[in-house]
PDB file of N, CA and C in Angstrom:
ATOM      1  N   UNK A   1     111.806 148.430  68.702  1.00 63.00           N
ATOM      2  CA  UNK A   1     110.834 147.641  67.959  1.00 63.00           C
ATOM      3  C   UNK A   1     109.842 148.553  67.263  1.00 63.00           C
ATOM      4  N   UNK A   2     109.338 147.949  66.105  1.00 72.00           N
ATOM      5  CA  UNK A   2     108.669 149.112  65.297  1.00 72.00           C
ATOM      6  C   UNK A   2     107.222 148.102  65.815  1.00 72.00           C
ATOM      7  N   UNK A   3     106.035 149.034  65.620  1.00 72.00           N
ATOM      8  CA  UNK A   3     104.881 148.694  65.695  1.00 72.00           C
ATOM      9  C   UNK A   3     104.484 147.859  64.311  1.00 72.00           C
ATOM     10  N   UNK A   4     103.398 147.029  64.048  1.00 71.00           N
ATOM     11  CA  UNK A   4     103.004 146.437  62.875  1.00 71.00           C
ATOM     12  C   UNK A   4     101.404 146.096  62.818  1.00 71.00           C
ATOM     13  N   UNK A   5     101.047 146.567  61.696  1.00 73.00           N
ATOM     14  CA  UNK A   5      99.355 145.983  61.645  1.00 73.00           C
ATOM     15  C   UNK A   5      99.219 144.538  61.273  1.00 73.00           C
ATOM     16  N   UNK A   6      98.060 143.888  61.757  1.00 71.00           N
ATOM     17  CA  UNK A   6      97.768 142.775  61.697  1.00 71.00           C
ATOM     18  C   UNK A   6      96.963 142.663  60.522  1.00 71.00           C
ATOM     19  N   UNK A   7      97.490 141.769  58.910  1.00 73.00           N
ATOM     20  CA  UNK A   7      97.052 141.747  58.164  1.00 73.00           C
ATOM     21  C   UNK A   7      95.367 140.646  57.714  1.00 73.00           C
ATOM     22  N   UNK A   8      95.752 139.548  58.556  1.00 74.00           N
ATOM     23  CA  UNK A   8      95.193 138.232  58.291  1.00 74.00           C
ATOM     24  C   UNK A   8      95.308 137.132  59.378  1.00 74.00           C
ATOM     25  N   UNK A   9      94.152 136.561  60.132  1.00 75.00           N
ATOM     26  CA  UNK A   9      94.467 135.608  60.628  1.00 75.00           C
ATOM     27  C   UNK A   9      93.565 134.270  59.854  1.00 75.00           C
ATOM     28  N   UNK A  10      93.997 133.226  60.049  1.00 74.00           N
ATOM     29  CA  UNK A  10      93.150 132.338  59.482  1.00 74.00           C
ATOM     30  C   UNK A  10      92.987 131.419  60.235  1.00 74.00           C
ATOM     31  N   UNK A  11      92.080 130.786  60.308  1.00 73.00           N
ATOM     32  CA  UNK A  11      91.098 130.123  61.674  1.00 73.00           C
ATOM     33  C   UNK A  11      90.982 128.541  61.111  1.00 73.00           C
ATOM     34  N   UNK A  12      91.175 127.339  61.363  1.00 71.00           N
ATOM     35  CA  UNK A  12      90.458 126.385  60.797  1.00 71.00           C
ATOM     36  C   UNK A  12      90.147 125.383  62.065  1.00 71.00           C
ATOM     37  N   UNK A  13      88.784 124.916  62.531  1.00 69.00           N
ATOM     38  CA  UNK A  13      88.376 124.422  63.444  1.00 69.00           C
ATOM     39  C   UNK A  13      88.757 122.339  63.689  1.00 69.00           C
ATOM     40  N   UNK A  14      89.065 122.489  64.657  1.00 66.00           N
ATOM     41  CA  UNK A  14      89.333 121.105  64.951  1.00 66.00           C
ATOM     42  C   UNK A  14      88.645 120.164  64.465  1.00 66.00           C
ATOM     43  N   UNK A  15      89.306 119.019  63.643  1.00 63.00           N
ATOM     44  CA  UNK A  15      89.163 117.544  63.416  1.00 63.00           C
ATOM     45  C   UNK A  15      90.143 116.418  63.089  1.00 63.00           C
ATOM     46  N   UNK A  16      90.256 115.672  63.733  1.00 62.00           N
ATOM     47  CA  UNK A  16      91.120 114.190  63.450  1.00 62.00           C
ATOM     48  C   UNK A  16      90.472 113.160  62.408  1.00 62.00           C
ATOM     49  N   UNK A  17      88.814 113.050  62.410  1.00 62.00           N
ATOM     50  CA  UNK A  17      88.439 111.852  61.840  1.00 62.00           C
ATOM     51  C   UNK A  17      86.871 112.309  62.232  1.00 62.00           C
ATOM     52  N   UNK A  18      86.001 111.498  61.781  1.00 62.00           N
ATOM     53  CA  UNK A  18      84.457 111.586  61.604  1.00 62.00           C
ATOM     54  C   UNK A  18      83.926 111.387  63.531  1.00 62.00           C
ATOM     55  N   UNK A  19      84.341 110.836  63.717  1.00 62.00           N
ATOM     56  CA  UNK A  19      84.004 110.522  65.290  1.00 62.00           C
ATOM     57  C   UNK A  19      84.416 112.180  65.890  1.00 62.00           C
ATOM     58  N   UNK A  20      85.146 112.602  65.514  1.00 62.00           N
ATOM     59  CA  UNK A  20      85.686 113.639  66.363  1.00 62.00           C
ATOM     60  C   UNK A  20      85.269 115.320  65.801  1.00 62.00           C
ATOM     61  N   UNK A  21      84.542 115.179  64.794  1.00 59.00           N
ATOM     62  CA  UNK A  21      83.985 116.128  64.754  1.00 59.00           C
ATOM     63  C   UNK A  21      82.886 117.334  65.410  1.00 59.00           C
ATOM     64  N   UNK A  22      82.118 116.933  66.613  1.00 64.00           N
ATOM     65  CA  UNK A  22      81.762 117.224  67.659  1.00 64.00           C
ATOM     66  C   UNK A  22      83.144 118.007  68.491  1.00 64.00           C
ATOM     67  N   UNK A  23      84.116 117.935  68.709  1.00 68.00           N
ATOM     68  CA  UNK A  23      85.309 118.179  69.153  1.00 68.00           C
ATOM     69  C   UNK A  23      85.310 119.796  68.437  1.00 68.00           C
ATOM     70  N   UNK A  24      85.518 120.858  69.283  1.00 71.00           N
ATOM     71  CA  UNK A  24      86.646 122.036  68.742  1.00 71.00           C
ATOM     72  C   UNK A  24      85.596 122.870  69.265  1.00 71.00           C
ATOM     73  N   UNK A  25      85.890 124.796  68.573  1.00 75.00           N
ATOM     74  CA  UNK A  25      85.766 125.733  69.381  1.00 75.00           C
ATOM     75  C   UNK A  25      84.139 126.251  68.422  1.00 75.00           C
ATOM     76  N   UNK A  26      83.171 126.907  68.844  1.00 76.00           N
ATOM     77  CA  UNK A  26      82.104 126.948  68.280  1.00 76.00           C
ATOM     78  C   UNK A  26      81.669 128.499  68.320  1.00 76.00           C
ATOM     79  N   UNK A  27      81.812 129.151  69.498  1.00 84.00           N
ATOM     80  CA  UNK A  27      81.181 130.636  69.441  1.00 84.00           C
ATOM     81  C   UNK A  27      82.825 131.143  70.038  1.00 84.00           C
ATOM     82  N   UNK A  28      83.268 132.090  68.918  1.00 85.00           N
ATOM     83  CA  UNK A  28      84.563 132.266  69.246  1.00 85.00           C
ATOM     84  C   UNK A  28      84.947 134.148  69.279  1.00 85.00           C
ATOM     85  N   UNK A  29      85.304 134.334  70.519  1.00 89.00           N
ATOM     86  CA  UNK A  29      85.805 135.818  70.415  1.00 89.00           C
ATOM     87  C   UNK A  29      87.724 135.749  70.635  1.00 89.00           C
ATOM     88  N   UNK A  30      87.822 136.720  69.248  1.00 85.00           N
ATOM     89  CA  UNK A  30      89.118 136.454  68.756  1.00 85.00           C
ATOM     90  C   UNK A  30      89.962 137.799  69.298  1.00 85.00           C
ATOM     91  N   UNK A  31      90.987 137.968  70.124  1.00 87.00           N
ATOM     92  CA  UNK A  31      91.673 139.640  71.097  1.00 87.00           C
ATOM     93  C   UNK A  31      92.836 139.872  70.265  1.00 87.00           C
ATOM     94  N   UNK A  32      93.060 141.026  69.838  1.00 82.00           N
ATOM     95  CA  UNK A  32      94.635 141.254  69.602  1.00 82.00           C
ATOM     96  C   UNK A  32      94.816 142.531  70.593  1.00 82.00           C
ATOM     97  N   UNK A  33      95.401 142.096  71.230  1.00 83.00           N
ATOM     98  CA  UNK A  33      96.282 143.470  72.160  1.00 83.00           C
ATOM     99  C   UNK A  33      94.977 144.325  72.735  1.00 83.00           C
ATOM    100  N   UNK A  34      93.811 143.119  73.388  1.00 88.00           N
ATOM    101  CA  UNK A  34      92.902 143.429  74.076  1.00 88.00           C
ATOM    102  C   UNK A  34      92.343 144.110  73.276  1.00 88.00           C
ATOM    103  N   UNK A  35      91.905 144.049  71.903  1.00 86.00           N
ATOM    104  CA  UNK A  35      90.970 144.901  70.995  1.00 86.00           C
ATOM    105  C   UNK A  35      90.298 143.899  70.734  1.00 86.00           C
ATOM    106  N   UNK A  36      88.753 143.158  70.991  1.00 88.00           N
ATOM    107  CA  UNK A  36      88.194 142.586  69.560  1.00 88.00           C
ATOM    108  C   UNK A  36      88.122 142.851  68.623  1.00 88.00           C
ATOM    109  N   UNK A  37      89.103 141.317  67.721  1.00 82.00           N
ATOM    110  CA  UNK A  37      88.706 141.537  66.504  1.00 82.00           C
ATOM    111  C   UNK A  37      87.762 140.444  65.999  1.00 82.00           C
ATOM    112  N   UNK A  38      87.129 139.799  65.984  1.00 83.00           N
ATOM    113  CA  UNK A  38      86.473 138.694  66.179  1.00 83.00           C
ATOM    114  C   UNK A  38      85.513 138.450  67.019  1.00 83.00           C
ATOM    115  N   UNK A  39      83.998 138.067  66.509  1.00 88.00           N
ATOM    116  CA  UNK A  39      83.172 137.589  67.446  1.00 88.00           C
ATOM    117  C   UNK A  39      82.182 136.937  66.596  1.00 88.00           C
ATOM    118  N   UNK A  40      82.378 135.787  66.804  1.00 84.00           N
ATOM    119  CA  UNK A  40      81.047 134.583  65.703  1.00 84.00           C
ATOM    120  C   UNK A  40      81.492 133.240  65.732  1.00 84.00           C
ATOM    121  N   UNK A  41      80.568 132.903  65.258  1.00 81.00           N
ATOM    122  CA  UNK A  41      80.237 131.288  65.477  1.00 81.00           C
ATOM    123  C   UNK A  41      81.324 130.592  64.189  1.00 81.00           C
ATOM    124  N   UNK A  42      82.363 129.363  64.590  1.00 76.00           N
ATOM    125  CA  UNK A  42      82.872 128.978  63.572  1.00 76.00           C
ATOM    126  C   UNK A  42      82.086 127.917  63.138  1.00 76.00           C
ATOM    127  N   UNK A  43      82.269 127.074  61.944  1.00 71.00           N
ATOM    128  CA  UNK A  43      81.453 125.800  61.378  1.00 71.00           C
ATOM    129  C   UNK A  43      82.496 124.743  62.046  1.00 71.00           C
ATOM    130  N   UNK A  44      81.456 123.683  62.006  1.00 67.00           N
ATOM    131  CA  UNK A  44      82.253 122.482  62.236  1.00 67.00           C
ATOM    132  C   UNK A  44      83.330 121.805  61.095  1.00 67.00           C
ATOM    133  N   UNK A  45      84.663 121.188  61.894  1.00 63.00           N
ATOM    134  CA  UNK A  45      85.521 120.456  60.464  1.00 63.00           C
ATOM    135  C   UNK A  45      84.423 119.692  59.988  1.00 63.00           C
ATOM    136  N   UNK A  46      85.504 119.480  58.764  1.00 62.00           N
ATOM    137  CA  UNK A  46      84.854 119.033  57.466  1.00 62.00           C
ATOM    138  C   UNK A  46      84.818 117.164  57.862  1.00 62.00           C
ATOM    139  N   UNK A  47      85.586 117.346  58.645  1.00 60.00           N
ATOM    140  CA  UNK A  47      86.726 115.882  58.811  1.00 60.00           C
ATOM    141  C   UNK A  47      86.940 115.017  56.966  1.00 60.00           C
ATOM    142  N   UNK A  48      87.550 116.283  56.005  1.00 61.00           N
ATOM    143  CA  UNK A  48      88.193 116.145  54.786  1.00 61.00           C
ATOM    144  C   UNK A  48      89.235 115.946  54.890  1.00 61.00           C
ATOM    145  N   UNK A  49      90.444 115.921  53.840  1.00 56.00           N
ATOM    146  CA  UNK A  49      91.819 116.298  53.707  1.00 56.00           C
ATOM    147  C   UNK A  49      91.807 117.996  53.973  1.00 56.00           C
ATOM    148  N   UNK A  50      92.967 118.490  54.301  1.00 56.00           N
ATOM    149  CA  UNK A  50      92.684 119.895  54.936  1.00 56.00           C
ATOM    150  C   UNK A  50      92.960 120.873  53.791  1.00 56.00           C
ATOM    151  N   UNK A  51      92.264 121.045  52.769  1.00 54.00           N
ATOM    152  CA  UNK A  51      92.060 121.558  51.738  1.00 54.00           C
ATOM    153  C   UNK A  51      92.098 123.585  52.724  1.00 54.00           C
ATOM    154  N   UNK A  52      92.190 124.344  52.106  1.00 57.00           N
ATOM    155  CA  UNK A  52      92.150 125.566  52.504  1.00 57.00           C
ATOM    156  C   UNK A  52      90.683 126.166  53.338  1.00 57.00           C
ATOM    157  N   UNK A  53      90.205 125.400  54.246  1.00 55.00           N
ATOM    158  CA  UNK A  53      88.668 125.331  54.667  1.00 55.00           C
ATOM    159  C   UNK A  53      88.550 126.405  55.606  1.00 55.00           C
ATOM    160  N   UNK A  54      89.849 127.583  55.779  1.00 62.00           N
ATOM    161  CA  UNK A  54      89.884 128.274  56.756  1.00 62.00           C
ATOM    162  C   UNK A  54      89.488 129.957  56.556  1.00 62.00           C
ATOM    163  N   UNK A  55      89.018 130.782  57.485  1.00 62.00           N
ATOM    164  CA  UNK A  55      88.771 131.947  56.504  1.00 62.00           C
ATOM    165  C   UNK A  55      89.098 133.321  57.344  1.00 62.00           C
ATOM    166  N   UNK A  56      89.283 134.101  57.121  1.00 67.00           N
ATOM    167  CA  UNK A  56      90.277 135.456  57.416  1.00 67.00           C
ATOM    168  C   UNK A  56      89.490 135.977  58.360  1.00 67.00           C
ATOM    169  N   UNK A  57      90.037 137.067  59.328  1.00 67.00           N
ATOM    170  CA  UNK A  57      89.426 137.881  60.079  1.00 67.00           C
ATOM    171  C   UNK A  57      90.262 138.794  60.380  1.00 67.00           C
ATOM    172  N   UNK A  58      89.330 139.643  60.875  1.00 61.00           N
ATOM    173  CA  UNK A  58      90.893 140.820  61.063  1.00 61.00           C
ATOM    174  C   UNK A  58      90.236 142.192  60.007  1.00 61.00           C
ATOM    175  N   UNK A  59      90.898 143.646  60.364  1.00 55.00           N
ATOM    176  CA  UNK A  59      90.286 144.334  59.782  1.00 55.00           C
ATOM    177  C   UNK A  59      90.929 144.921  58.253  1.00 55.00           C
ATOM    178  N   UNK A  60      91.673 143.838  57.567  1.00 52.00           N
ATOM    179  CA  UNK A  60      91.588 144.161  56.441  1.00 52.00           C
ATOM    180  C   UNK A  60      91.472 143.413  55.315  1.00 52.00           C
ATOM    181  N   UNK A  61      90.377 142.486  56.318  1.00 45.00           N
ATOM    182  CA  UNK A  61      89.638 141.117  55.244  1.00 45.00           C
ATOM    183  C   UNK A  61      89.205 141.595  54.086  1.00 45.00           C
ATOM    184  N   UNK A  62      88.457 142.547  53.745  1.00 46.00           N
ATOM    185  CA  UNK A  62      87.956 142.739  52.182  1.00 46.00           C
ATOM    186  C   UNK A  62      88.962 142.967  51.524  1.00 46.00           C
ATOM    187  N   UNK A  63      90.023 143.910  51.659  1.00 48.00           N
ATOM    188  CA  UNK A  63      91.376 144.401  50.916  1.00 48.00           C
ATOM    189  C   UNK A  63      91.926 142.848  50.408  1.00 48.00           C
ATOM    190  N   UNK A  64      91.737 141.948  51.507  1.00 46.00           N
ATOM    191  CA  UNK A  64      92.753 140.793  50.946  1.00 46.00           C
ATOM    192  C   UNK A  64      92.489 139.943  50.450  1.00 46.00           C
ATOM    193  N   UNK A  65      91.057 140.112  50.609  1.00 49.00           N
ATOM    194  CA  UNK A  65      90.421 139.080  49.820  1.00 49.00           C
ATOM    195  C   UNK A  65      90.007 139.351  48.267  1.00 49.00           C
ATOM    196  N   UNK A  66      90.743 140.707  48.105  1.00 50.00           N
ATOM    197  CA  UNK A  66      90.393 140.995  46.791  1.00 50.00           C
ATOM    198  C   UNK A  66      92.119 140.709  46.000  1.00 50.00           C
ATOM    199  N   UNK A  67      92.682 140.484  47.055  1.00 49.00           N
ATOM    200  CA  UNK A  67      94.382 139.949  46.368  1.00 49.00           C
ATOM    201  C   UNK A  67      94.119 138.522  45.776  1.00 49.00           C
ATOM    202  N   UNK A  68      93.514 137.925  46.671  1.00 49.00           N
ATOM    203  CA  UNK A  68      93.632 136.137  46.694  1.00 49.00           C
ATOM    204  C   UNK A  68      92.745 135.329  45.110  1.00 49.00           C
TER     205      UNK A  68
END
């Protein structure tokens, strides 16, 4: 097996409907292979249609966000 870097993860926080927005994860520490990569507070769903409301982490967020 070859090794591989982790480019992008994308996060989008729990919702079903307006009632349930209170529901999901809020102060979040994110591990890959016992390294933090991640540590902060997510926002609450939108409780929208799931439009792209999600956002990158990981250590080569600026690089990719200059692709997108």
């Amino acid at each position: 097996l070859q090794d591989f870097g982790l480019a992008k993860i994308k996060v989008w926080n729990y919702w079903t409907a307006e009632g349930d927005l209170d529901i999901g994860a809020k102060n979040v520490k994110l591990y890959v292979n016992k390294n933090l990569i991640f540590e902060g507070m997510l926002d609450r769903g939108g409780g929208e249609a799931p439009a792209d409301q999600s956002f990158p982490v990981g250590e080569k967020q600026e690089q990719d966000e200059s692709r997108e």
